[in-house]
Coordinates of C-alpha atoms and ligand atoms in Angstrom, one line a residue:
X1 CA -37.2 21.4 -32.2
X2 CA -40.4 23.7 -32.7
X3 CA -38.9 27.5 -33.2
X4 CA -41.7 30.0 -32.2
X5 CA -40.6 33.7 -31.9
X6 CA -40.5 34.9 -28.3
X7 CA -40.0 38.5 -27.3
X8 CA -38.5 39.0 -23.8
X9 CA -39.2 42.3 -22.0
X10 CA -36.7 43.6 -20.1
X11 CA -32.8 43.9 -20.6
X12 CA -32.1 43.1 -17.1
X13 CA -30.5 39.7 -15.4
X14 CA -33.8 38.0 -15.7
X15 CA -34.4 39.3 -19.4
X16 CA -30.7 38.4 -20.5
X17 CA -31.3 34.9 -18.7
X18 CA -34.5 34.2 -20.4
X19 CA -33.1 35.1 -23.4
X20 CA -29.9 33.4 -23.5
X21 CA -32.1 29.6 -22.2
X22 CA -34.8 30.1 -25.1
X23 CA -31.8 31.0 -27.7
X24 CA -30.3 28.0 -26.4
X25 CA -33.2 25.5 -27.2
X26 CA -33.7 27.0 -30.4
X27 CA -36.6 29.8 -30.3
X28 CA -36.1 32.8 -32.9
X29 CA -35.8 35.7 -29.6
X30 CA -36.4 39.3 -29.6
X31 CA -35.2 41.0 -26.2
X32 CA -36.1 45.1 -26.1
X33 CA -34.9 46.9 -23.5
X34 CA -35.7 50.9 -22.8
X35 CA -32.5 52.0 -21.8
X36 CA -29.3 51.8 -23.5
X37 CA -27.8 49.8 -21.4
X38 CA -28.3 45.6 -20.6
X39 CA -28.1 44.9 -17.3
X40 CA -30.8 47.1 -15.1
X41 CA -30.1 47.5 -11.8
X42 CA -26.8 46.2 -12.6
X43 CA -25.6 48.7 -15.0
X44 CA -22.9 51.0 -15.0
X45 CA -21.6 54.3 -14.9
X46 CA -17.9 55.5 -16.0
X47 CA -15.3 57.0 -14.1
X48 CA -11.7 57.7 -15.4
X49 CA -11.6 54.9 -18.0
X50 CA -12.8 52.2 -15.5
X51 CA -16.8 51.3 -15.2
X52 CA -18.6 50.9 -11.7
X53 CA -21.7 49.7 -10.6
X54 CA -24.5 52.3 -10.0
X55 CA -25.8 50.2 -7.4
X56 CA -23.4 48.1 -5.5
X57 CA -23.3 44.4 -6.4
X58 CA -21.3 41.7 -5.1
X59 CA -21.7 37.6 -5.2
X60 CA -22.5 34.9 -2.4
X61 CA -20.4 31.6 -2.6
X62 CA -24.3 30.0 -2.0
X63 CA -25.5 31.8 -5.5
X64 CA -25.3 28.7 -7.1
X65 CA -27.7 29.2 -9.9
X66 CA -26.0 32.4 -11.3
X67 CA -22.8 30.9 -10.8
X68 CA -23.7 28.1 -13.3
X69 CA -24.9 31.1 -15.8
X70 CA -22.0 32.8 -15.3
X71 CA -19.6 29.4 -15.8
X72 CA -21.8 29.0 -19.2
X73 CA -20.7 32.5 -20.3
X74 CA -17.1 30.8 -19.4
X75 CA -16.5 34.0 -16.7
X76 CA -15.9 31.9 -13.5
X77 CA -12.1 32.2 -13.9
X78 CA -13.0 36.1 -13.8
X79 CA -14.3 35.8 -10.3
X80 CA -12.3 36.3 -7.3
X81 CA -13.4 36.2 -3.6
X82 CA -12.9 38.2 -0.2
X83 CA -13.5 37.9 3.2
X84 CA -15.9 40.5 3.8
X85 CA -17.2 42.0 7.4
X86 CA -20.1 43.6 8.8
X87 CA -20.6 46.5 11.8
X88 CA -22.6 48.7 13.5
X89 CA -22.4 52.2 13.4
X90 CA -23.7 53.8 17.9
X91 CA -23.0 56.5 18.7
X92 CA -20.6 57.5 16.6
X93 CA -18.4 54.2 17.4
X94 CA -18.0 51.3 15.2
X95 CA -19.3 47.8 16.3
X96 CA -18.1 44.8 14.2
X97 CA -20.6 42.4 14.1
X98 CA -19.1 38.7 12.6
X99 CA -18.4 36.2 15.6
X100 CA -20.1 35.5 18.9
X101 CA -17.4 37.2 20.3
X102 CA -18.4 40.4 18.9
X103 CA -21.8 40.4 19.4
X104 CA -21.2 39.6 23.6
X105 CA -18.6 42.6 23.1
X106 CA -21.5 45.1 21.5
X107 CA -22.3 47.8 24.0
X108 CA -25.3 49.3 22.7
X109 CA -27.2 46.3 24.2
X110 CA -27.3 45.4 27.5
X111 CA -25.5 41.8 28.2
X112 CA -29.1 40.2 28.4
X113 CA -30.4 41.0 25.2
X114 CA -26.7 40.5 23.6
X115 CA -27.1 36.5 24.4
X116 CA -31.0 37.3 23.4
X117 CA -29.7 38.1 19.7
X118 CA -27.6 35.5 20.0
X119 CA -29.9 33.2 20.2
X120 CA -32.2 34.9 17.6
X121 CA -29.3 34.1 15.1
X122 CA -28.7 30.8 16.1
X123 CA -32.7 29.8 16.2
X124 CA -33.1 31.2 13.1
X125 CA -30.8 29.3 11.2
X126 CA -32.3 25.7 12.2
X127 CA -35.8 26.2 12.8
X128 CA -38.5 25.8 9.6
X129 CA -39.8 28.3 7.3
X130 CA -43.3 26.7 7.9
X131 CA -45.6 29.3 9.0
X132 CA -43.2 32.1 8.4
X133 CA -44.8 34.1 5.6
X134 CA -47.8 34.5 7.6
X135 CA -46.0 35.9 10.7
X136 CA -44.8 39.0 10.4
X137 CA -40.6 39.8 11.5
X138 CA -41.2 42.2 13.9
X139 CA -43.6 39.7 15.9
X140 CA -41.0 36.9 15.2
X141 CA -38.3 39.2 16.0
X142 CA -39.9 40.5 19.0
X143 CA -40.7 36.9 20.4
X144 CA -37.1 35.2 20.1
X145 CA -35.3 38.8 21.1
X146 CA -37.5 40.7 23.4
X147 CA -38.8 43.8 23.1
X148 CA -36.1 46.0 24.5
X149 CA -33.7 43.9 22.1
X150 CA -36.4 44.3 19.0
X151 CA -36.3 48.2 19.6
X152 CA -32.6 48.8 20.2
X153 CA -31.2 46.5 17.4
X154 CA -34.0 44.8 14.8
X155 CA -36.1 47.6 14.5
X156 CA -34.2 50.3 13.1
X157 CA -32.8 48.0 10.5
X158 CA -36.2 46.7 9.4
X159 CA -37.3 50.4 9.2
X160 CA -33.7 51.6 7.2
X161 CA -35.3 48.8 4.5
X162 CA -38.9 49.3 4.3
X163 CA -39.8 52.6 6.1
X164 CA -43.3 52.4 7.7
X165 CA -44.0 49.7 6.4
X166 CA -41.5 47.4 8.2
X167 CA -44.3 46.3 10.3
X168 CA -45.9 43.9 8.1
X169 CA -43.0 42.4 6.4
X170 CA -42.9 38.5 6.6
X171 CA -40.8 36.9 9.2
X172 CA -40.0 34.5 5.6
X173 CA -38.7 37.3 4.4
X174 CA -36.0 38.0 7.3
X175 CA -35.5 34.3 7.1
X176 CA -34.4 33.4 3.9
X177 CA -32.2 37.1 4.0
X178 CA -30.5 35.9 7.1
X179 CA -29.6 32.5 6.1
X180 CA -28.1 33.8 2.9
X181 CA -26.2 36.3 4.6
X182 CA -24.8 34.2 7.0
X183 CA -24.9 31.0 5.1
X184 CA -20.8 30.8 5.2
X185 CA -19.9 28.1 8.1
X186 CA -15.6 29.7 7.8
X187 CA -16.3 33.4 8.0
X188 CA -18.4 35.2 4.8
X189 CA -16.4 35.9 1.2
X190 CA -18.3 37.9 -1.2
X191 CA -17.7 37.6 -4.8
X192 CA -16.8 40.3 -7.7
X193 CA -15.9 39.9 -11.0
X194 CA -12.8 41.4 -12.7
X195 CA -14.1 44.5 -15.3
X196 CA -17.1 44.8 -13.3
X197 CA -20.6 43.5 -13.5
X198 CA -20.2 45.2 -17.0
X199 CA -17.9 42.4 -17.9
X200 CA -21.3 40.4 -17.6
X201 CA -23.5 42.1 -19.6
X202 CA -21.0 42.3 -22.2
X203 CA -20.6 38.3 -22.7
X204 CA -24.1 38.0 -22.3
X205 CA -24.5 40.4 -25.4
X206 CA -21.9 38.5 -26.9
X207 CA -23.2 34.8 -26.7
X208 CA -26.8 36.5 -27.4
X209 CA -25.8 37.9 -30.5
X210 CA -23.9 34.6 -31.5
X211 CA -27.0 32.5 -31.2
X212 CA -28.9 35.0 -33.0
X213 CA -31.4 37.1 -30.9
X214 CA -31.9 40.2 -31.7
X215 CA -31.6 43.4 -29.3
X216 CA -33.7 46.3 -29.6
X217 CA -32.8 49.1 -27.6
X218 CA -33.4 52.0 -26.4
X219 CA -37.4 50.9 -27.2
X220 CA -39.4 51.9 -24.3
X221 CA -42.4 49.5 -23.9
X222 CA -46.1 51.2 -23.3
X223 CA -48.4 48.6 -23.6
X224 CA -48.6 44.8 -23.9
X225 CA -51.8 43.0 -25.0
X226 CA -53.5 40.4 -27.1
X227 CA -55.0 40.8 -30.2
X228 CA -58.3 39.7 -31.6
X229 CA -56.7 36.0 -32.3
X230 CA -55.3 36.4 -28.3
X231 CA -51.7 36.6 -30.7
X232 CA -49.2 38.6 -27.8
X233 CA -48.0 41.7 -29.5
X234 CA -46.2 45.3 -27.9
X235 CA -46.7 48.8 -28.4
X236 CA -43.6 50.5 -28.2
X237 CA -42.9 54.5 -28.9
X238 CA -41.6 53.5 -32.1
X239 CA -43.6 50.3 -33.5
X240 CA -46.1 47.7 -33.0
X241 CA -44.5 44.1 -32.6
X242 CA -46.1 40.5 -32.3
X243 CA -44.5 37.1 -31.4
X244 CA -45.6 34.2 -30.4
X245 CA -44.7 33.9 -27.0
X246 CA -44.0 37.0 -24.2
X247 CA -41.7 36.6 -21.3
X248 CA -42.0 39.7 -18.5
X249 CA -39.4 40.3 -17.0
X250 CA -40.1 44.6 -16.3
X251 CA -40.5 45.8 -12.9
X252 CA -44.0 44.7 -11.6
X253 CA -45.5 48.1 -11.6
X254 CA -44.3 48.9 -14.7
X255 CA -45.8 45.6 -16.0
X256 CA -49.2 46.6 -14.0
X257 CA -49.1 50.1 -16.1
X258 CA -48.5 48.5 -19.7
X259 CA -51.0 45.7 -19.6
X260 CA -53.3 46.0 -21.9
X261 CA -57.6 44.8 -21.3
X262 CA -57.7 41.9 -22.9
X263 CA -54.8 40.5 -21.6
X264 CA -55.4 41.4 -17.6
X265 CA -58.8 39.9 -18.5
X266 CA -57.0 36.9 -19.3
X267 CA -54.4 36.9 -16.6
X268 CA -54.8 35.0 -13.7
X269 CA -53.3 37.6 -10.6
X270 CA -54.6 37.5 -7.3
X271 CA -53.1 40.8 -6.4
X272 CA -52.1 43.6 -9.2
X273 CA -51.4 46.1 -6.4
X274 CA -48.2 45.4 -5.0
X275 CA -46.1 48.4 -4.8
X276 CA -42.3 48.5 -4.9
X277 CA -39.5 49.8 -2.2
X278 CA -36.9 52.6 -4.2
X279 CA -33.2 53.1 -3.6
X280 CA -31.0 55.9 -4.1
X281 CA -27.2 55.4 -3.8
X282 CA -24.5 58.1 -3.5
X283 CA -21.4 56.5 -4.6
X284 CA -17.9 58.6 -2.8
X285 CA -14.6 57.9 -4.4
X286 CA -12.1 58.8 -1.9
X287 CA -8.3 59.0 -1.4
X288 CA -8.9 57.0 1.8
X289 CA -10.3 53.6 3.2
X290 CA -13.3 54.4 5.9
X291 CA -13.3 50.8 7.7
X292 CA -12.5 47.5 6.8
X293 CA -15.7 46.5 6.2
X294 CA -17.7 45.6 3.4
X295 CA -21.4 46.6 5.1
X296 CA -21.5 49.2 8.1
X297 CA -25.5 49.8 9.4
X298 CA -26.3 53.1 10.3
X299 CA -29.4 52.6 11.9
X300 CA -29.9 55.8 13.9
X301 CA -32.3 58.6 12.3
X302 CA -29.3 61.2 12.1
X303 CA -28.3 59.2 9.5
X304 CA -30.1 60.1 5.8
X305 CA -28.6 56.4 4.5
X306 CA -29.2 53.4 5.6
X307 CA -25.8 51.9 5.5
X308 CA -21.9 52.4 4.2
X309 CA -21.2 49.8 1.7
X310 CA -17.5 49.9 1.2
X311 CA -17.0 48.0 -2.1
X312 CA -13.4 48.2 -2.6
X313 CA -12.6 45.8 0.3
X314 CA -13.7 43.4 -1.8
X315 CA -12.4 44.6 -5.6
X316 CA -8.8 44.5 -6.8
X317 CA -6.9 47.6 -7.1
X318 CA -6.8 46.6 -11.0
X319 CA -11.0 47.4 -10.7
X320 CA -11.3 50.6 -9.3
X321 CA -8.0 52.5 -9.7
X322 CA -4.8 52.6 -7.5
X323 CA -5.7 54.0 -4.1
X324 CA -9.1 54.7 -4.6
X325 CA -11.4 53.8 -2.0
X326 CA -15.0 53.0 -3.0
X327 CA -17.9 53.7 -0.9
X328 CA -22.0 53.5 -1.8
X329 CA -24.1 55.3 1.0
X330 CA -27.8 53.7 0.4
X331 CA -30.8 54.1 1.4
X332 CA -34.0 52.1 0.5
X333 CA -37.2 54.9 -0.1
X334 CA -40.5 54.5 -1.4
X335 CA -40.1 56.8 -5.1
X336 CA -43.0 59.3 -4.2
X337 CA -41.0 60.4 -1.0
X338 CA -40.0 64.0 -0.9
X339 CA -36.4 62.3 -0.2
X340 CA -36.3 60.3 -3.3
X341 CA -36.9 63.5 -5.0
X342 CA -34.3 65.8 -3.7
X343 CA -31.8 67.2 -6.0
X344 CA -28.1 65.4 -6.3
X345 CA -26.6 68.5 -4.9
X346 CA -28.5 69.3 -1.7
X347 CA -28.4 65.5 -1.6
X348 CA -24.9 65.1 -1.6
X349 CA -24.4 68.0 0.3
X350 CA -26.6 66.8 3.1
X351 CA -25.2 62.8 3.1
X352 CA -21.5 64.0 3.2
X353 CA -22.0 66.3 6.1
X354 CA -23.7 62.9 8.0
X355 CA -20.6 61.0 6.9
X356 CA -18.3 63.4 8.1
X357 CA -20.1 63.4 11.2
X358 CA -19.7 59.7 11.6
X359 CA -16.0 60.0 10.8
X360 CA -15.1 63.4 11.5
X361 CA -11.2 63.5 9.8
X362 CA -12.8 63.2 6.3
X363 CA -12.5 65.8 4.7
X364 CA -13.6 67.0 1.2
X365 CA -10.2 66.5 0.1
X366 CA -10.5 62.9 0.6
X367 CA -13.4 62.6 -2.1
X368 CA -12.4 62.7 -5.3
X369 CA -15.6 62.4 -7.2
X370 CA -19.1 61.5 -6.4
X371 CA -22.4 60.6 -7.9
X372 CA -26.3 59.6 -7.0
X373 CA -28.4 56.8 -8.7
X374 CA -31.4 56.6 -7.9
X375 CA -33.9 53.6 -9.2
X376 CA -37.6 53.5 -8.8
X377 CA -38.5 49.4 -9.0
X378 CA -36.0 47.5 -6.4
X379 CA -38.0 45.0 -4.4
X380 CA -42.2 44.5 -3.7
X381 CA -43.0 45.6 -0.3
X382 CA -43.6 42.9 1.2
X383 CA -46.7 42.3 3.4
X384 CA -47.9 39.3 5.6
X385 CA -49.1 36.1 3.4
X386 CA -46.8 37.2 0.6
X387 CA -46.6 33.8 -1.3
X388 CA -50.7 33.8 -1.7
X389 CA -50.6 37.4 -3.6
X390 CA -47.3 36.3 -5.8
X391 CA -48.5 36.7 -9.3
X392 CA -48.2 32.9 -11.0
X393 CA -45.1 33.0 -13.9
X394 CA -48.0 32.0 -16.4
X395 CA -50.3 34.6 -16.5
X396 CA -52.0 33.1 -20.4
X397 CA -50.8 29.5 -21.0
X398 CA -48.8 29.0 -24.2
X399 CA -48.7 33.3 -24.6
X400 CA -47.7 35.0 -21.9
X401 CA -45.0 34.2 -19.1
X402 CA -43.5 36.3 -16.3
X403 CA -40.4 36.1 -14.8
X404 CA -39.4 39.2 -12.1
X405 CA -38.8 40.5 -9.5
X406 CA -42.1 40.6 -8.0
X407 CA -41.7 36.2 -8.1
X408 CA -38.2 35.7 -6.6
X409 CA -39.6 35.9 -2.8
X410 CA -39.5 34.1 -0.3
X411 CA -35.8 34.1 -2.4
X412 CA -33.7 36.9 -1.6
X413 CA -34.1 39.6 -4.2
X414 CA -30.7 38.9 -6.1
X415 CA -29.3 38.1 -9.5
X416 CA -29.2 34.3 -8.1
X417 CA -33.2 35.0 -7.4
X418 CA -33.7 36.2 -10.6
X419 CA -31.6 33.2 -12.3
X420 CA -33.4 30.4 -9.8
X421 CA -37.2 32.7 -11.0
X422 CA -36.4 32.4 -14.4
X423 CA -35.8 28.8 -14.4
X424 CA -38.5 28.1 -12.6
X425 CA -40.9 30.3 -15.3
X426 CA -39.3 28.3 -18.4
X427 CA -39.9 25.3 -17.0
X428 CA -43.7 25.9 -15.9
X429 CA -44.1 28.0 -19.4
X430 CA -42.3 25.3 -21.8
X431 CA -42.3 21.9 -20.0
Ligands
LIG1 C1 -28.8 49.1 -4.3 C2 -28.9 47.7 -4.8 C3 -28.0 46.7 -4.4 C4 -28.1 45.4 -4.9 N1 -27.1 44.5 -4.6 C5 -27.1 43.3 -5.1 C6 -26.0 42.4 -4.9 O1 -25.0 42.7 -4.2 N2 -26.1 41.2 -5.5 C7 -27.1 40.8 -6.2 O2 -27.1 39.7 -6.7 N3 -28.2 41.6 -6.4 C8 -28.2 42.9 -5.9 N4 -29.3 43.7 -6.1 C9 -30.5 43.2 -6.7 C10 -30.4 43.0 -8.2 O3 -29.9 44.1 -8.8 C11 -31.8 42.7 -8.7 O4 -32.4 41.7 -8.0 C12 -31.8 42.3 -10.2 O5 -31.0 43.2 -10.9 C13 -33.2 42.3 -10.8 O6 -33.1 42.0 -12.2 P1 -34.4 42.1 -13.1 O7 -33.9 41.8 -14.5 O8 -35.5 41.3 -12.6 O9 -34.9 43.6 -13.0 P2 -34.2 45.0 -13.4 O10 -32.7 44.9 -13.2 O11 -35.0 46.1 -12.8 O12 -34.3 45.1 -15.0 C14 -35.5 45.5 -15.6 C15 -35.2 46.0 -17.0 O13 -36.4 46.5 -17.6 C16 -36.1 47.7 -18.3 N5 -37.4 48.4 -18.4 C17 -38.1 49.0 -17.4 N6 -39.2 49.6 -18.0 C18 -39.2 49.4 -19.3 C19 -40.0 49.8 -20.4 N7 -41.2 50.5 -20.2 N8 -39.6 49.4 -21.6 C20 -38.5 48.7 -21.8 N9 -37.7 48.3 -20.9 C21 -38.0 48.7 -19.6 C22 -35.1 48.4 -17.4 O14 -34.4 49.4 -18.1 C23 -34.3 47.2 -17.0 O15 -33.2 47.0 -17.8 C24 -29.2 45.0 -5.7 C25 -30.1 46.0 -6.1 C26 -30.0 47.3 -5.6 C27 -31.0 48.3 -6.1

């Protein structure tokens, strides 16, 4: 078995992944990582002796590809299931939002346009993808709904995701999202993992150091090129390194800021410029459930987030603490806008005031602690004809492979996405 030395870029699910199959067939690996933590947007933060999510993470029974990882790390007895709900937040009442009943029951549309998104849901679980990336969702949307319905409903959400760009998202995009969302013929479970997504990272580290790759951390990457033989190497704060063979898995823009000339000479990219969506999410622990469910959307502009993701009615008491309630408030934001930029305590000050507005008997004595995360790189926005501008995953045959974010699409952005994306790279980049 030949053994060249790869370095993988990026301590995140896709660089932990790439690392752990290249270990695997035999390849000496290096895997640096800037932060001190493995796991990117799935690392943690500590609260009372227990760890928790920055960003809120949860499993689909139809993440088949990560599940497989995950039984290879030998975690899947460490995974338990929930049913898990979704709702609308109008007007200060709560719509659920899981069964036809429901949706003929939802008063913010009139009865028309409730059958209207009916239909939208059912249509869009059996007709093709074929044609979809080059549509855009609001004109798909807009078609099967209505407009009336498209305003009301669609829009808001679309806009709560990608701001003002909404407009020119793919109607692929909404697709594939809608089908794994709703993918569940007997009611939607959701997935955790007892420990937390830490418990991941931590046998990933494990079986990595067993087969013998070695983690740098802490390294922060600033350039990657070729040298004069077209040998890969990496300009970190600290050192100059040189393997054999790169995989990227950064963030795309970071990728686009650290590649050096030779090497975006060499790479074939049709599009460099894709820019990424942010997130900030201001995690509440409280003394008190809000709802039962998992995801409530709250669409209307009063609203600074774009949703209440109430985590702990899917995790075991055993994972968060007894009687403390969970809750992430997110909202997705482009990282130049002023929002994005605020500081943590006018932040929290001004998203617990618009909570308590939504439920007006919480009061400050409910929340027991609370913190903001805020990450820069969560998801390309997206923009008609998606698939043609998708970078390739080999960008210099033989040196230089990419497997990120930027690639998963038309998958949903996910750690099954990133799992299925770096498959499909090792297989194009080692066949
Ligand atoms: C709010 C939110 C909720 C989510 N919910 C879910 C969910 O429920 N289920 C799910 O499956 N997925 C979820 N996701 C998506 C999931 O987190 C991502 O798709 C996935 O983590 C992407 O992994 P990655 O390794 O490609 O990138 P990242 O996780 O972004 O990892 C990139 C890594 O590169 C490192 N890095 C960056 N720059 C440098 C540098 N210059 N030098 C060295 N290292 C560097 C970073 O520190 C990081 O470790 C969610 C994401 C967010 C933000």
């Amino acid at each position: 078995m030949s053994s060249s030395h790869f370095a993988v870029l990026g301590g995140g699910i896709s660089g932990l992944i790439s690392a752990l199959r290249l270990a695997e067939r035999g390849h000496r690996v290096t895997l640096i990582e800037g932060s001190d933590q493995l796991g990117g947007l799935g690392t943690f933060f500590q609260h009372e002796g227990r760890t928790f999510e920055r960003f809120y993470h949860c499993m689909l029974p139809s993440d088949g590809p990560l599940l497989q990882v995950l039984e290879s790390l030998g975690l899947t007895s460490e995974i338990y299931w929930k049913p898990s709900s979704f709702a609308y937040a109008h007007q200060r009442a709560i719509y659920p939002l899981n069964t036809p009943k429901d949706l003929l029951a939802f008063r913010p549309l009139p009865f028309l346009d409730r059958l209207r998104v009916g239909f939208t849901g059912a249509w869009g679980r059996v007709c093709s993808a074929k044609g979809l990336d080059d549509i855009s969702t609001a004109e798909w949307l807009r078609g099967l709904s209505g407009r009336r319905a498209f305003g009301t409903f669609w829009q808001p959400m679309l806009e709560a995701k990608f701001g003002d760009s909404y407009d020119d998202v793919p109607a692929l995009w909404f697709w594939t999202r809608f089908n794994r969302e709703k993918g569940e013929s007997k009611g939607e479970v959701k997935g955790y993992i007892r420990g937390g997504y830490k418990r991941i990272t931590d046998a990933f580290r494990q079986r990595l150091t067993e087969l013998g790759v070695t983690l740098r951390m802490q390294e922060s990457i600033q350039q990657v090129d070729l040298d004069e033989e077209g040998r890969p190497f990496i300009q970190t704060a600290q050192v100059r390194l040189q393997a054999d063979h790169l995989v990227l898995t950064l963030p795309w823009p970071v990728i686009r800021h650290c590649v050096g000339d030779k090497l975006r000479q060499q790479a074939t990219v049709p599009h460099w410029n894709i820019d990424f969506q942010g997130v900030i999410n201001h995690v509440l622990f409280l003394r008190r459930p809000l709802t039962p469910h998992y995801w409530l959307a709250t669409p209307e502009t009063r609203y600074p987030f774009d949703g209440v993701i109430e985590t702990s009615t899917l995790t075991d008491e055993e994972d968060r603490g007894t009687g403390r309630h969970v809750v992430y408030l997110t909202k997705y934001l482009h990282r130049t806008d002023p929002r994005y930029l605020a500081s943590d305590a006018d932040l929290k000050k001004e998203w617990l005031a618009a909570l308590q507005h939504l439920f007006p008997d919480l009061s400050p004595n409910d929340v027991e602690a609370d913190y903001v995360f805020r990450a820069p790189f969560v998801e390309p926005i997206y923009t008609r004809g998606y698939l043609k501008k998708r970078p390739p995953e080999v960008l210099v045959p033989g040196r230089v492979s990419l497997a990120t974010t930027v690639q998963v699409y038309p998958v949903v952005t996910s750690w099954n996405g990133s799992a299925i994306q770096v498959q499909r790279t090792l297989d194009l980049a080692l066949p």
